[in-house]
Amino acid sequence: MDFVSKYQGVVGRVFRNDNSSSNEDSYVERLLDRISNGVLAEDRRSAMVELQSVVAESNAAQLAFGAMGFPVLLSVLKEERDDVEMVRGALETLVSALSPIEHAKASKNEVQPALMNSDLLSREVDNISLLLSLLAEEDFYVRYYTLQLLTALLTNSPNRLQEAILTIPRGITRLMDMLMDREVIRNEALLLLTYLTREAEEIQKIVVFEGAFEKIFSIIKEEGGSEGGVVVQDCLELLNNLLRNNASNQVLLRETMGFDPLISILKLRGSTYKFTQQKTINLLSVLDTINLLLHGGQQTDPGKDTNGLANKTVLVQKKVLDHLLVLGVESQWAPVAVRCMALQCIGDLVSSHPKNRDALASKVIGEEPHVEPALNSILRIILRTPSVQEFIAADYVFKSYCEKNPDGQRMLASTLTPQPQSMVNAPFEDDVNMSFGSMLLHGLILSESDGDLEACCRAASVLSHVLKDNIQCKEKVLKIELEAPRPSLGAPEPLMHRMVKYLALASSMVKDGKAGTSGPMYIQPIILKLLVIWLFDCPSAVQCFLDSRPHLTYLLELISDQTATVCVRGLAAVLLGECVIYNKTSDSGKSAFSIVDAIGQKIGLTAYFLKFDEMQKSLLFTSAKPALARKPLTRSTAASMSEIEDVDENETTDQKNEDHPVLAMVLDSPFVFFVKELEANIREQIVEIYSHPKSQVAVVPAELEQNSGESDKEYIKRLKGFVEKQCLEIQDLLSRNATLAENAAKTGASGSSQLEHRGSAGSERVLVETLRRDLHETSQRLEALKAEKARIEAEASTHQNLAAKLESDLKSLSDAYNSLEQANFQLEHEVKTLKSGGALPIPDIEEIKAEAREEAQKESEAELSDLLVCLGQEQSKVEKLSARLTELGEDVDKLLEGIGDDMAVPEDDEDEAE
């Protein structure tokens, strides 16, 4: 009774109303009573059939059943397993109670009985365990209705059922066993597992552990591969659930079964190549599987890139590239959705994989003798296809091929050879024998004949991939010159100038209302993107762009054109900014300072920077996604994917739809990030130019040179006057720039938090830099004179110190001479003493004394001579230095005052001692 009261309480609180005693409630209650308390088996079975019928047809009956029916039927499932008919009836009734009634259109605020009943049944884990145990029953219909009931529960209460199954021992195992059952039950179990594994990672692991890969491919092979029915679609959806964002499961598949069973599904069978809707959906599903393997796993998984590269390597070894080229390029009778998905897989296959890129470049399409490189065929698809989606997918192939592939870019650029003027108006059918580059140039200039810029902008998109981050290709393409449409119209012009002309033509078509249905929406952004990529970090490209003076004028007008979209005005502002930051020319009218000055005069710095802010806040920039991002393919989305042609026709009818798929391709997240970084550099460089106009020019005016016969004092005085005059002129020049620089910085702060500090400190920095420069220019010459004066004084002091040292040496020599005299006197005294004693023959003392005195005198005279020569030289230097110091206005006597006093003190002391 507790179980009954609990359900009655929950449902009663929700559904209590004045009709609680209605006929349906009474009828359901009587039937439940017959089932619960009936004596005759036939009567109970009859009541079960009637209950199932009324619950399947009436919302009120479903409500009444939810209030009091679950305990009765669950009791039947627990205690009456031997009565197969009662168990069948109970399960079928429960399925009806959990299935919405289609013809009943309830209001949005009304609670759905099927959802409420699902919630009530799934609250108890024991109920789910009871249902899973019924899968072991031998009766076919018991197992069938049990799977249907679990599927209905999963549809209405997925999270609760997933949690319950994980807590039940061998719950997933019982479901996996159903895959080996009879076909109908197998299909129901397959559908149930597909729902279970969509987001439950733990269930995915258990399913793979139970041998899901082998069973899935076994069923696909049994059903006939891509020619099979919806069962193959369910198998592939289950496979995709197991592989999506799960690198470990991908590795397990690659190292156990391999990719051969998967690739075999791509093989087209039969000679007619008929594509039914189901076959199309199956091919889309297997292509989705390959796409998952190429991405390698979840974005946050550290082993994602390694696993992705390994998958790409193995897939190419298994010849998957050949099958993809057949589906995406050769099979033009295949549905557009299949061709697009195959092209996307080719792009993912070669992305960041050098060997696969080389393999694609070496592939040829067709049969002898009519063969051509695969890249040429893909380019032809871009130029010819009427499908926008196919153009986007084929363009993605070139984007992936050229990204971080300088060798491949140079290979493609080397084929860019202009065709004769006679070939310009030739139709596309004549491009079969052209090289890749000739075909690309043909597409670029084909609009000369009919004014249709569609092919031109598509070719421009491919050219932007060839030029991206490759200075050699940019330089080579700059040298390409195209003949004028008519010889009388002038000399050949560079390809870049022709692209700017087409950009202007697209602008005029928008203004005049003569554009096609979809062209103007993305023609201008694509051409602008090409020019932005071309001019990036390429001064020679900037020079070529500015060689034609109307280009700068047109760009300034486009930025201010209110009829242009926010995206077009913003990209034009970025292009103009590149003409500033990568400008190395000093020609008048083309220098960076001249362009910045033109911006200030024609647009206004504040208005110019607002173009960046408007573009950054636009929907296209804020919602930018990775190239060709899409949702997982399920039963509900597969049908719409297979009918992509209808989508294209509807999308191209709305010119003002900013969510156009081509615009999403042009402004993908990598390009948006690139533009944001470039914008910050443009802001900083323009503010720098305003703060330091022409500061790099180092020209010394003639006024800074000292005139002949001009004294230093007069020279310094004249320099001060010149500097003061220059300071006044500089202040007058910077008064306007300081205000503009501050406004520019503040404008940047309103659009980007990164530039907020720069905007608030703009005026202070300008003022500090101005004062510093003025001080440097004022004191530069004076500092040079002071340095020269200090050097002369240092030399004078050095020579004076040397003279003092020589005088000290002379005094030491004199003291030694005096000591020698004293020793001589003592010896004479001793000689006299010896003579008076008479013990030894005494030599001639006077003669010895004279010889010693003469020898000492010679030595002293030689040393004195050397000292006097040195003193003479030093005295000459001192006199010259003194004369120079006198010219500089220094008092020499005052500088020499006291230098000789220290040396005189010892001599005075000696005199006093004597």
PDB file of N, CA and C in Angstrom, residues 240-284:
ATOM      1  N   ASN A 240      29.696   6.024 -34.175  1.00  0.00           N
ATOM      2  CA  ASN A 240      30.138   7.413 -34.011  1.00  0.00           C
ATOM      3  C   ASN A 240      30.036   7.869 -32.560  1.00  0.00           C
ATOM      4  N   ASN A 241      29.001   7.419 -31.857  1.00  0.00           N
ATOM      5  CA  ASN A 241      28.894   7.758 -30.434  1.00  0.00           C
ATOM      6  C   ASN A 241      30.070   7.210 -29.642  1.00  0.00           C
ATOM      7  N   LEU A 242      30.533   6.033 -30.026  1.00  0.00           N
ATOM      8  CA  LEU A 242      31.652   5.412 -29.302  1.00  0.00           C
ATOM      9  C   LEU A 242      32.990   6.070 -29.631  1.00  0.00           C
ATOM     10  N   LEU A 243      33.108   6.657 -30.814  1.00  0.00           N
ATOM     11  CA  LEU A 243      34.380   7.242 -31.245  1.00  0.00           C
ATOM     12  C   LEU A 243      34.471   8.747 -30.990  1.00  0.00           C
ATOM     13  N   ARG A 244      33.333   9.408 -30.873  1.00  0.00           N
ATOM     14  CA  ARG A 244      33.321  10.878 -30.753  1.00  0.00           C
ATOM     15  C   ARG A 244      33.999  11.309 -29.441  1.00  0.00           C
ATOM     16  N   ASN A 245      35.015  12.172 -29.575  1.00  0.00           N
ATOM     17  CA  ASN A 245      35.736  12.736 -28.417  1.00  0.00           C
ATOM     18  C   ASN A 245      36.317  11.666 -27.505  1.00  0.00           C
ATOM     19  N   ASN A 246      36.639  10.496 -28.057  1.00  0.00           N
ATOM     20  CA  ASN A 246      37.161   9.412 -27.244  1.00  0.00           C
ATOM     21  C   ASN A 246      38.380   8.802 -27.951  1.00  0.00           C
ATOM     22  N   ALA A 247      39.563   9.315 -27.610  1.00  0.00           N
ATOM     23  CA  ALA A 247      40.784   8.869 -28.281  1.00  0.00           C
ATOM     24  C   ALA A 247      41.101   7.416 -27.967  1.00  0.00           C
ATOM     25  N   SER A 248      40.823   6.954 -26.748  1.00  0.00           N
ATOM     26  CA  SER A 248      41.162   5.571 -26.384  1.00  0.00           C
ATOM     27  C   SER A 248      40.355   4.578 -27.209  1.00  0.00           C
ATOM     28  N   ASN A 249      39.072   4.857 -27.448  1.00  0.00           N
ATOM     29  CA  ASN A 249      38.271   3.962 -28.281  1.00  0.00           C
ATOM     30  C   ASN A 249      38.743   3.975 -29.727  1.00  0.00           C
ATOM     31  N   GLN A 250      39.204   5.131 -30.209  1.00  0.00           N
ATOM     32  CA  GLN A 250      39.738   5.205 -31.569  1.00  0.00           C
ATOM     33  C   GLN A 250      41.004   4.364 -31.703  1.00  0.00           C
ATOM     34  N   VAL A 251      41.862   4.458 -30.698  1.00  0.00           N
ATOM     35  CA  VAL A 251      43.093   3.650 -30.721  1.00  0.00           C
ATOM     36  C   VAL A 251      42.743   2.163 -30.694  1.00  0.00           C
ATOM     37  N   LEU A 252      41.755   1.795 -29.882  1.00  0.00           N
ATOM     38  CA  LEU A 252      41.356   0.388 -29.788  1.00  0.00           C
ATOM     39  C   LEU A 252      40.840  -0.114 -31.132  1.00  0.00           C
ATOM     40  N   LEU A 253      40.024   0.694 -31.809  1.00  0.00           N
ATOM     41  CA  LEU A 253      39.522   0.289 -33.119  1.00  0.00           C
ATOM     42  C   LEU A 253      40.660   0.164 -34.122  1.00  0.00           C
ATOM     43  N   ARG A 254      41.590   1.112 -34.111  1.00  0.00           N
ATOM     44  CA  ARG A 254      42.695   1.101 -35.078  1.00  0.00           C
ATOM     45  C   ARG A 254      43.609  -0.105 -34.870  1.00  0.00           C
ATOM     46  N   GLU A 255      43.825  -0.500 -33.620  1.00  0.00           N
ATOM     47  CA  GLU A 255      44.800  -1.551 -33.334  1.00  0.00           C
ATOM     48  C   GLU A 255      44.190  -2.942 -33.254  1.00  0.00           C
ATOM     49  N   THR A 256      42.871  -3.044 -33.243  1.00  0.00           N
ATOM     50  CA  THR A 256      42.237  -4.373 -33.195  1.00  0.00           C
ATOM     51  C   THR A 256      41.655  -4.735 -34.564  1.00  0.00           C
ATOM     52  N   MET A 257      40.539  -4.115 -34.914  1.00  0.00           N
ATOM     53  CA  MET A 257      39.895  -4.449 -36.179  1.00  0.00           C
ATOM     54  C   MET A 257      40.499  -3.705 -37.359  1.00  0.00           C
ATOM     55  N   GLY A 258      41.077  -2.539 -37.101  1.00  0.00           N
ATOM     56  CA  GLY A 258      41.592  -1.737 -38.201  1.00  0.00           C
ATOM     57  C   GLY A 258      40.472  -0.957 -38.885  1.00  0.00           C
ATOM     58  N   PHE A 259      40.854  -0.212 -39.912  1.00  0.00           N
ATOM     59  CA  PHE A 259      39.893   0.648 -40.614  1.00  0.00           C
ATOM     60  C   PHE A 259      39.362   0.035 -41.903  1.00  0.00           C
ATOM     61  N   ASP A 260      39.776  -1.194 -42.208  1.00  0.00           N
ATOM     62  CA  ASP A 260      39.320  -1.817 -43.464  1.00  0.00           C
ATOM     63  C   ASP A 260      37.810  -1.993 -43.526  1.00  0.00           C
ATOM     64  N   PRO A 261      37.152  -2.494 -42.466  1.00  0.00           N
ATOM     65  CA  PRO A 261      35.685  -2.636 -42.553  1.00  0.00           C
ATOM     66  C   PRO A 261      34.976  -1.301 -42.771  1.00  0.00           C
ATOM     67  N   LEU A 262      35.557  -0.241 -42.229  1.00  0.00           N
ATOM     68  CA  LEU A 262      34.953   1.079 -42.375  1.00  0.00           C
ATOM     69  C   LEU A 262      35.106   1.591 -43.806  1.00  0.00           C
ATOM     70  N   ILE A 263      36.308   1.432 -44.354  1.00  0.00           N
ATOM     71  CA  ILE A 263      36.565   1.939 -45.701  1.00  0.00           C
ATOM     72  C   ILE A 263      35.777   1.164 -46.747  1.00  0.00           C
ATOM     73  N   SER A 264      35.525  -0.117 -46.473  1.00  0.00           N
ATOM     74  CA  SER A 264      34.775  -0.916 -47.450  1.00  0.00           C
ATOM     75  C   SER A 264      33.352  -0.389 -47.638  1.00  0.00           C
ATOM     76  N   ILE A 265      32.818   0.302 -46.640  1.00  0.00           N
ATOM     77  CA  ILE A 265      31.465   0.856 -46.769  1.00  0.00           C
ATOM     78  C   ILE A 265      31.444   1.979 -47.792  1.00  0.00           C
ATOM     79  N   LEU A 266      32.596   2.658 -47.986  1.00  0.00           N
ATOM     80  CA  LEU A 266      32.651   3.775 -48.937  1.00  0.00           C
ATOM     81  C   LEU A 266      32.645   3.320 -50.390  1.00  0.00           C
ATOM     82  N   LYS A 267      32.938   2.061 -50.633  1.00  0.00           N
ATOM     83  CA  LYS A 267      33.036   1.595 -52.014  1.00  0.00           C
ATOM     84  C   LYS A 267      31.664   1.603 -52.661  1.00  0.00           C
ATOM     85  N   LEU A 268      31.602   2.245 -53.817  1.00  0.00           N
ATOM     86  CA  LEU A 268      30.348   2.292 -54.575  1.00  0.00           C
ATOM     87  C   LEU A 268      30.200   1.013 -55.368  1.00  0.00           C
ATOM     88  N   ARG A 269      29.047   0.377 -55.238  1.00  0.00           N
ATOM     89  CA  ARG A 269      28.812  -0.896 -55.925  1.00  0.00           C
ATOM     90  C   ARG A 269      27.804  -0.693 -57.052  1.00  0.00           C
ATOM     91  N   GLY A 270      27.952  -1.518 -58.060  1.00  0.00           N
ATOM     92  CA  GLY A 270      27.027  -1.447 -59.189  1.00  0.00           C
ATOM     93  C   GLY A 270      27.511  -0.477 -60.251  1.00  0.00           C
ATOM     94  N   SER A 271      26.933  -0.572 -61.413  1.00  0.00           N
ATOM     95  CA  SER A 271      27.363   0.271 -62.530  1.00  0.00           C
ATOM     96  C   SER A 271      26.545   1.546 -62.657  1.00  0.00           C
ATOM     97  N   THR A 272      25.351   1.569 -62.080  1.00  0.00           N
ATOM     98  CA  THR A 272      24.491   2.733 -62.254  1.00  0.00           C
ATOM     99  C   THR A 272      24.748   3.800 -61.199  1.00  0.00           C
ATOM    100  N   TYR A 273      25.333   3.426 -60.079  1.00  0.00           N
ATOM    101  CA  TYR A 273      25.618   4.366 -58.992  1.00  0.00           C
ATOM    102  C   TYR A 273      24.364   5.144 -58.575  1.00  0.00           C
ATOM    103  N   LYS A 274      23.295   4.408 -58.347  1.00  0.00           N
ATOM    104  CA  LYS A 274      22.068   5.055 -57.904  1.00  0.00           C
ATOM    105  C   LYS A 274      22.198   5.435 -56.429  1.00  0.00           C
ATOM    106  N   PHE A 275      21.708   6.616 -56.106  1.00  0.00           N
ATOM    107  CA  PHE A 275      21.798   7.101 -54.737  1.00  0.00           C
ATOM    108  C   PHE A 275      20.388   7.327 -54.191  1.00  0.00           C
ATOM    109  N   THR A 276      19.893   6.321 -53.463  1.00  0.00           N
ATOM    110  CA  THR A 276      18.630   6.504 -52.762  1.00  0.00           C
ATOM    111  C   THR A 276      18.864   7.386 -51.531  1.00  0.00           C
ATOM    112  N   GLN A 277      17.781   7.833 -50.921  1.00  0.00           N
ATOM    113  CA  GLN A 277      17.932   8.673 -49.734  1.00  0.00           C
ATOM    114  C   GLN A 277      18.623   7.907 -48.612  1.00  0.00           C
ATOM    115  N   GLN A 278      18.268   6.632 -48.431  1.00  0.00           N
ATOM    116  CA  GLN A 278      18.887   5.868 -47.354  1.00  0.00           C
ATOM    117  C   GLN A 278      20.366   5.619 -47.627  1.00  0.00           C
ATOM    118  N   LYS A 279      20.711   5.351 -48.893  1.00  0.00           N
ATOM    119  CA  LYS A 279      22.127   5.169 -49.228  1.00  0.00           C
ATOM    120  C   LYS A 279      22.900   6.459 -48.988  1.00  0.00           C
ATOM    121  N   THR A 280      22.286   7.586 -49.324  1.00  0.00           N
ATOM    122  CA  THR A 280      22.938   8.877 -49.065  1.00  0.00           C
ATOM    123  C   THR A 280      23.179   9.072 -47.585  1.00  0.00           C
ATOM    124  N   ILE A 281      22.177   8.745 -46.762  1.00  0.00           N
ATOM    125  CA  ILE A 281      22.325   8.906 -45.310  1.00  0.00           C
ATOM    126  C   ILE A 281      23.411   7.976 -44.781  1.00  0.00           C
ATOM    127  N   ASN A 282      23.472   6.748 -45.291  1.00  0.00           N
ATOM    128  CA  ASN A 282      24.508   5.814 -44.838  1.00  0.00           C
ATOM    129  C   ASN A 282      25.910   6.316 -45.198  1.00  0.00           C
ATOM    130  N   LEU A 283      26.061   6.850 -46.408  1.00  0.00           N
ATOM    131  CA  LEU A 283      27.365   7.386 -46.808  1.00  0.00           C
ATOM    132  C   LEU A 283      27.739   8.606 -45.960  1.00  0.00           C
ATOM    133  N   LEU A 284      26.755   9.452 -45.673  1.00  0.00           N
ATOM    134  CA  LEU A 284      27.032  10.605 -44.805  1.00  0.00           C
ATOM    135  C   LEU A 284      27.457  10.144 -43.412  1.00  0.00           C
TER     136      LEU A 284
END
